[in-house]
mmCIF file of C-alpha atoms in Angstrom:
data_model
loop_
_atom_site.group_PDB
_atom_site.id
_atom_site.type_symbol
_atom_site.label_atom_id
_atom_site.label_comp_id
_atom_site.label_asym_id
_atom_site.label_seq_id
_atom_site.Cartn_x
_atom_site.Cartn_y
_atom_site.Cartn_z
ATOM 1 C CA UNK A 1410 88.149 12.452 25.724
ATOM 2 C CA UNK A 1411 88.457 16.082 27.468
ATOM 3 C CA UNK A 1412 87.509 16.042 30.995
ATOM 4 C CA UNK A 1413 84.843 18.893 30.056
ATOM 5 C CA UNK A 1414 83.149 16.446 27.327
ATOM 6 C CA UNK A 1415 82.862 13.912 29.682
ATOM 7 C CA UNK A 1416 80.813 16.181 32.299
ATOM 8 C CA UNK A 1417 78.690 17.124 29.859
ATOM 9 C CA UNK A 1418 78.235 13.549 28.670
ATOM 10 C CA UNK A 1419 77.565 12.283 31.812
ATOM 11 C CA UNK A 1420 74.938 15.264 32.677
ATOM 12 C CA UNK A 1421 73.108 14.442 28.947
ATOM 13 C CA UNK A 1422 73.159 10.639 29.980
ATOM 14 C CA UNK A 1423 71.544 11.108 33.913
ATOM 15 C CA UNK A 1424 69.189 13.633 32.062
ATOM 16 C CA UNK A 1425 68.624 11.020 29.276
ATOM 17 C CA UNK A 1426 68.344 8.039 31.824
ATOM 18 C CA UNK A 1427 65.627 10.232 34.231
ATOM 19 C CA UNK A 1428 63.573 11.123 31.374
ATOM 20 C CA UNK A 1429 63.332 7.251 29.619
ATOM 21 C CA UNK A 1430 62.521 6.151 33.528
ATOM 22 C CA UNK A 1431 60.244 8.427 33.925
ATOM 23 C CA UNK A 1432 58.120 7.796 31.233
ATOM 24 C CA UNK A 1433 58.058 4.094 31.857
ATOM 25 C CA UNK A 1434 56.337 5.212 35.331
ATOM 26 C CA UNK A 1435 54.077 7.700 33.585
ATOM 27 C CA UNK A 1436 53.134 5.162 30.637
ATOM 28 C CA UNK A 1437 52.340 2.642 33.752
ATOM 29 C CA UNK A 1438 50.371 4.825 36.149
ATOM 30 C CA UNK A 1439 48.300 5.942 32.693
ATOM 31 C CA UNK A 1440 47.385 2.275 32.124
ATOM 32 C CA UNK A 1441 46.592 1.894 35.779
ATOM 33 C CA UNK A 1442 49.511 0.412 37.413
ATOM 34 C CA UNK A 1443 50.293 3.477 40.248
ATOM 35 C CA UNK A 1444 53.342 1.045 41.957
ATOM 36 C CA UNK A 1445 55.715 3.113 40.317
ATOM 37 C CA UNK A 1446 54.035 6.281 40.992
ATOM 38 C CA UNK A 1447 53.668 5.088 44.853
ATOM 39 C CA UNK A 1448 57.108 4.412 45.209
ATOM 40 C CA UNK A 1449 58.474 8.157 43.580
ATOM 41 C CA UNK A 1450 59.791 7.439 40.489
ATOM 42 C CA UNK A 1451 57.824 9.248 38.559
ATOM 43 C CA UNK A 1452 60.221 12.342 39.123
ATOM 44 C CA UNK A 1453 62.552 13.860 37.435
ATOM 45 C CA UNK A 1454 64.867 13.748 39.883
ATOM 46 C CA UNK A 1455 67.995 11.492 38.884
ATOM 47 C CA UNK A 1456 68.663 9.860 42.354
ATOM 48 C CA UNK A 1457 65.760 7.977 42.374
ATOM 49 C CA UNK A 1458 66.415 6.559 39.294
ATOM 50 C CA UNK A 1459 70.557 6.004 39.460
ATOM 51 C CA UNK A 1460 71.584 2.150 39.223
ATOM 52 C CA UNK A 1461 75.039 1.786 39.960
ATOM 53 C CA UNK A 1462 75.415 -0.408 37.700
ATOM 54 C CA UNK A 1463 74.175 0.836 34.190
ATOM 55 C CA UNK A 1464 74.199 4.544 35.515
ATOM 56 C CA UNK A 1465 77.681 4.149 37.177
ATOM 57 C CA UNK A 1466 79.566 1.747 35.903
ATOM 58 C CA UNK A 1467 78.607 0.748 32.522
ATOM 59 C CA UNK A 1468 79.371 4.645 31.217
ATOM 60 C CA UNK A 1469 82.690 3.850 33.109
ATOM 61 C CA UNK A 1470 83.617 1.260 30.863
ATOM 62 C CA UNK A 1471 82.361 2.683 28.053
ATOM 63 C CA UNK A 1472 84.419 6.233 28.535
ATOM 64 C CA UNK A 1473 87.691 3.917 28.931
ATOM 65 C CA UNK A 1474 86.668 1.853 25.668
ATOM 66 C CA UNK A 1475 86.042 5.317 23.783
ATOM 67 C CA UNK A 1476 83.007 2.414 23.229
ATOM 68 C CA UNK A 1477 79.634 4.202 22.520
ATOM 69 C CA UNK A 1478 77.826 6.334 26.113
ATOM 70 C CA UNK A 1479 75.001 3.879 26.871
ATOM 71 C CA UNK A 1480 73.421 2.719 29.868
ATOM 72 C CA UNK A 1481 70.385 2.171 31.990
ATOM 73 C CA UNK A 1482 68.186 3.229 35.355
ATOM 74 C CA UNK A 1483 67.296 1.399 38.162
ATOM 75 C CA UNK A 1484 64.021 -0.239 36.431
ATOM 76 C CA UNK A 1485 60.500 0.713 37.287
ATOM 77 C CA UNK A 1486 58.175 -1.983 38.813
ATOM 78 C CA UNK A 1487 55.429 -2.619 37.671
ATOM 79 C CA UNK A 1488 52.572 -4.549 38.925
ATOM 80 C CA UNK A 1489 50.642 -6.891 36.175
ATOM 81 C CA UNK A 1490 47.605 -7.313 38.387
ATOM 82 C CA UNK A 1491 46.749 -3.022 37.739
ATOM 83 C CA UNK A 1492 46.961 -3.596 33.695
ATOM 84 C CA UNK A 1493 43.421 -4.493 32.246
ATOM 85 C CA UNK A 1494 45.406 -5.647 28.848
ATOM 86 C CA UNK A 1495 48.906 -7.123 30.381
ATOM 87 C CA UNK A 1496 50.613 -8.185 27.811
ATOM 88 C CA UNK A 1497 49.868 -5.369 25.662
ATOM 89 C CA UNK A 1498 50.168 -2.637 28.033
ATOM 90 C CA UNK A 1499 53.246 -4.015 29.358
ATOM 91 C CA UNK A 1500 54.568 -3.886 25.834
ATOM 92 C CA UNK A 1501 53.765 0.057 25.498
ATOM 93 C CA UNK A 1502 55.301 0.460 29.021
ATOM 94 C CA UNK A 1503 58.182 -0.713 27.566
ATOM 95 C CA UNK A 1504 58.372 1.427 25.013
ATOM 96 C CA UNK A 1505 57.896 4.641 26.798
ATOM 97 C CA UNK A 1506 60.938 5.150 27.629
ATOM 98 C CA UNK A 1507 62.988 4.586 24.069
ATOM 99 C CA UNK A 1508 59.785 6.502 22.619
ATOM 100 C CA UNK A 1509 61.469 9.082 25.338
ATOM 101 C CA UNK A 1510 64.837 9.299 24.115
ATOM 102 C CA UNK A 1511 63.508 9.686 20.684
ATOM 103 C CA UNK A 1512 61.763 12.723 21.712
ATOM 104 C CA UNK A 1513 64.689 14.054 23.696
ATOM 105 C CA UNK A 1514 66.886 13.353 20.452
ATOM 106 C CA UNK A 1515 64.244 15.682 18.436
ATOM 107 C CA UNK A 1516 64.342 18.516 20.893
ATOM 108 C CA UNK A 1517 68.332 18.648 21.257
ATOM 109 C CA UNK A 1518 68.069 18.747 17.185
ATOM 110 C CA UNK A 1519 65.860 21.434 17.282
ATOM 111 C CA UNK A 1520 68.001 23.587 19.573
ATOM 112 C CA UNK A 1521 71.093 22.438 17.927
ATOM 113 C CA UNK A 1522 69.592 24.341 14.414
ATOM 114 C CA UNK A 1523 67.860 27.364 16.532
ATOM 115 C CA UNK A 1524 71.181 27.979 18.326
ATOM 116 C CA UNK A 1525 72.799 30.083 14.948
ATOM 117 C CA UNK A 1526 70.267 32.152 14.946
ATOM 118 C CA UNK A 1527 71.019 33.525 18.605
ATOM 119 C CA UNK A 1528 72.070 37.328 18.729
ATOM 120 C CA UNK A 1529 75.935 36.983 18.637
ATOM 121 C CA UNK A 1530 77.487 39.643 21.552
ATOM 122 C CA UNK A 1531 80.629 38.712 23.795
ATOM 123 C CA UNK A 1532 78.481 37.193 26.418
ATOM 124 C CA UNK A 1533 76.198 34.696 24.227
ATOM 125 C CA UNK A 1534 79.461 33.653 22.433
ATOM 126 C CA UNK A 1535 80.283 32.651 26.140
ATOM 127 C CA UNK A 1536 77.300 30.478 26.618
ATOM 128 C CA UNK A 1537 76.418 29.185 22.666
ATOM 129 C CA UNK A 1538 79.275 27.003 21.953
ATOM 130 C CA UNK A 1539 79.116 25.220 25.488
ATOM 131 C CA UNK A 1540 75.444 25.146 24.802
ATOM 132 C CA UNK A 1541 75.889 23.714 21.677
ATOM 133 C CA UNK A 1542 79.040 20.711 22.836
ATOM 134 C CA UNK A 1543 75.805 19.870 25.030
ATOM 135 C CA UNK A 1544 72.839 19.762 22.905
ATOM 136 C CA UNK A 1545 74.807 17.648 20.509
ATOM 137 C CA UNK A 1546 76.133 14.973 22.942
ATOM 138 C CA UNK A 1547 72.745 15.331 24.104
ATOM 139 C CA UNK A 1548 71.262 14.301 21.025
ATOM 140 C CA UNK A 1549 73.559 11.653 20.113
ATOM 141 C CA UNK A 1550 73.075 10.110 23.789
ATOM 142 C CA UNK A 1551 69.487 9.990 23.011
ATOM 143 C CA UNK A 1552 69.643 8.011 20.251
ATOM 144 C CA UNK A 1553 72.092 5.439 21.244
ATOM 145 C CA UNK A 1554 70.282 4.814 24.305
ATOM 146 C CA UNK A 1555 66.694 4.273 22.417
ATOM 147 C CA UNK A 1556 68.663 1.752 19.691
ATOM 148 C CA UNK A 1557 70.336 0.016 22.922
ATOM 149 C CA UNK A 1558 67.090 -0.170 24.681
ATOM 150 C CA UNK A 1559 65.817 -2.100 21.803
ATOM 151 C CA UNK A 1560 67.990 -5.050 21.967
ATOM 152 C CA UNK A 1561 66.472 -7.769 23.183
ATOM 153 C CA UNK A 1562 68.674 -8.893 26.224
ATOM 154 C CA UNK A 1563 67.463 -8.250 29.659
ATOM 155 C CA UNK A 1564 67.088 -5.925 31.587
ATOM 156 C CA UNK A 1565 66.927 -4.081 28.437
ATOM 157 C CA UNK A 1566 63.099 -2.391 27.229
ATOM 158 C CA UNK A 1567 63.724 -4.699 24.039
ATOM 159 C CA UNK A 1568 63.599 -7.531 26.057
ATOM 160 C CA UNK A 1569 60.045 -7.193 27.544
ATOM 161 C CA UNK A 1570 58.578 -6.251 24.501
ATOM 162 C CA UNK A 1571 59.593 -9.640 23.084
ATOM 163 C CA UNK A 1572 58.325 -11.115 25.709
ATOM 164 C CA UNK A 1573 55.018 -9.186 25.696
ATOM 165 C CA UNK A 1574 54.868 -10.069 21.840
ATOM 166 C CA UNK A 1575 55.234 -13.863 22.916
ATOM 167 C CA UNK A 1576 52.912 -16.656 23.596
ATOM 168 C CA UNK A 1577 52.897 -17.090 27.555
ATOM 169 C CA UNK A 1578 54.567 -20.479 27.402
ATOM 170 C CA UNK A 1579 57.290 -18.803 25.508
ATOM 171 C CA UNK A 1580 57.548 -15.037 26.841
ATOM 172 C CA UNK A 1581 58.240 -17.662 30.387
ATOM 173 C CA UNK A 1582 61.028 -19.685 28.654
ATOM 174 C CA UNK A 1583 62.479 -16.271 27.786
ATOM 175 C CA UNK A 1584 61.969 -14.938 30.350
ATOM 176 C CA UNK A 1585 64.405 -17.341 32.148
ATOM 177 C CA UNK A 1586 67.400 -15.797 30.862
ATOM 178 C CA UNK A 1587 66.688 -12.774 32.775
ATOM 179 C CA UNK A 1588 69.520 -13.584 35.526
ATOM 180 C CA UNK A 1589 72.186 -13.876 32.898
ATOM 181 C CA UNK A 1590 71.370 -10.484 30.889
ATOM 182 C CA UNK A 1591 73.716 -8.308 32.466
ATOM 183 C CA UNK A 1592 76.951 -11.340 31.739
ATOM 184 C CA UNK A 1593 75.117 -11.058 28.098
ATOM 185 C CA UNK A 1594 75.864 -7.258 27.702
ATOM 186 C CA UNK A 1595 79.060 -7.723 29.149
ATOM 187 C CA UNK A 1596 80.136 -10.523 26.508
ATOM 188 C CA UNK A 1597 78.290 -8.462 23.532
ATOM 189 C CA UNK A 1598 80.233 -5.397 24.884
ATOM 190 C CA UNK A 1599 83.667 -6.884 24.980
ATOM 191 C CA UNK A 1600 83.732 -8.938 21.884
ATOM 192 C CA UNK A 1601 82.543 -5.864 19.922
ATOM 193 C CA UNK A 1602 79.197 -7.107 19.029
ATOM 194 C CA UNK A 1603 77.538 -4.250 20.974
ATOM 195 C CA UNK A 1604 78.591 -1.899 18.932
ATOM 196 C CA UNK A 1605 78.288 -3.914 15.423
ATOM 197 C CA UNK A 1606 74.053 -3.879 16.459
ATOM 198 C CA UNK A 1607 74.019 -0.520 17.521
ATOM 199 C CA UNK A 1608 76.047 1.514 15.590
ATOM 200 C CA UNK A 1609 73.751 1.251 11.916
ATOM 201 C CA UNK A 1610 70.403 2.446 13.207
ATOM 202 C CA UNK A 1611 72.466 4.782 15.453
ATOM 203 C CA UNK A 1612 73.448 6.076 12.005
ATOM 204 C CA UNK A 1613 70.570 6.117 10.439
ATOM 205 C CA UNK A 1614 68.681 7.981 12.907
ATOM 206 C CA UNK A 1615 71.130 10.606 13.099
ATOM 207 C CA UNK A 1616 70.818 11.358 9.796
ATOM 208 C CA UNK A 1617 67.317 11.087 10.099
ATOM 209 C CA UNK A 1618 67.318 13.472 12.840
ATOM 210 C CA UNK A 1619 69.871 15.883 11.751
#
């Protein structure tokens, strides 16, 4: 991959990552939980959100697999004693932020079709096909990180809204693997299996999108 593509990659994934963080904060502090609102993060500014893990590294690895651009953001607290429904708000927190990428996807698409119809002079020419290498990383980025949010594997969004979805005795027992969800990615990612869950509704969507 061209040193270029992999800026812009990396620019549509910390955009991406801010955005799907951000709404998880925004879904909160609507349903009455202001921690995450307290503490900054709901901003759109990407250093409050970096993790170094599934920001940093986990693109990393991903760029030197030519494996599919995913990732994650620091996660946003929230505070169960703010939510008058908890297990049910907690469960649309969670899906703010794949909800986000979804939307993100849809805009990118939009500009992607609108940008043929710019006036074509030396200096757009300059500026559309850059414009364009963005938009559809951009898009693309969106959607794999909404399908990988999905998977239920901590500290994945998938994840808590199974556990939102359980009974309490269960969603407690699941809750338990929560320590070894990043050593489950890891294994998923390396054996291939990541990509065998991913890569279908990545598909479809994209066509869906297009």
């Amino acid at each position: 991959m061209e040193i270029g593509t992999i800026v812009l990659t990396f620019i549509g994934l910390l955009l991406a990552l801010t955005v799907h963080e951000a709404a998880h904060a925004w879904a909160a502090s609507r349903l009455g939980d202001p921690t995450a609102r307290l503490l900054g993060r709901l901003s759109l500014n990407p250093l409050v959100h970096i993790d170094p893990v599934g920001t940093v590294l986990l693109p990393l690895v991903a760029f030197t697999m030519n494996a599919p651009i995913i990732g994650w953001a620091k996660p946003v607290p929230v505070d169960g004693r703010h939510l008058r429904h908890f297990r049910r708000d907690f469960m649309w927190i969670a899906l703010a932020g794949p909800v986000s990428n979804l939307l993100l996807a849809v805009i990118a698409s939009l500009a992607l079709r609108a940008l043929p119809f710019l006036p074509l002079t030396a200096g757009t020419l300059a500026v559309v096909e850059p414009l364009g290498q963005f938009f559809y990383a951009f898009f693309r980025i969106n959607i794999l990180l909404a399908v990988f949010n999905m998977i239920p594997v901590p500290p994945l969004d998938g994840s808590n809204v199974v556990a939102a979805m359980l009974p309490a005795g269960l969603a407690h027992q699941w809750d338990r693997i929560r320590p070894f969800g990043i050593f489950i990615l890891y294994g998923l990612i390396l054996t291939g299996t990541l990509s065998a869950l991913i890569v279908p509704p990545t598909r479809f969507l994209v066509g869906l999108l297009s």
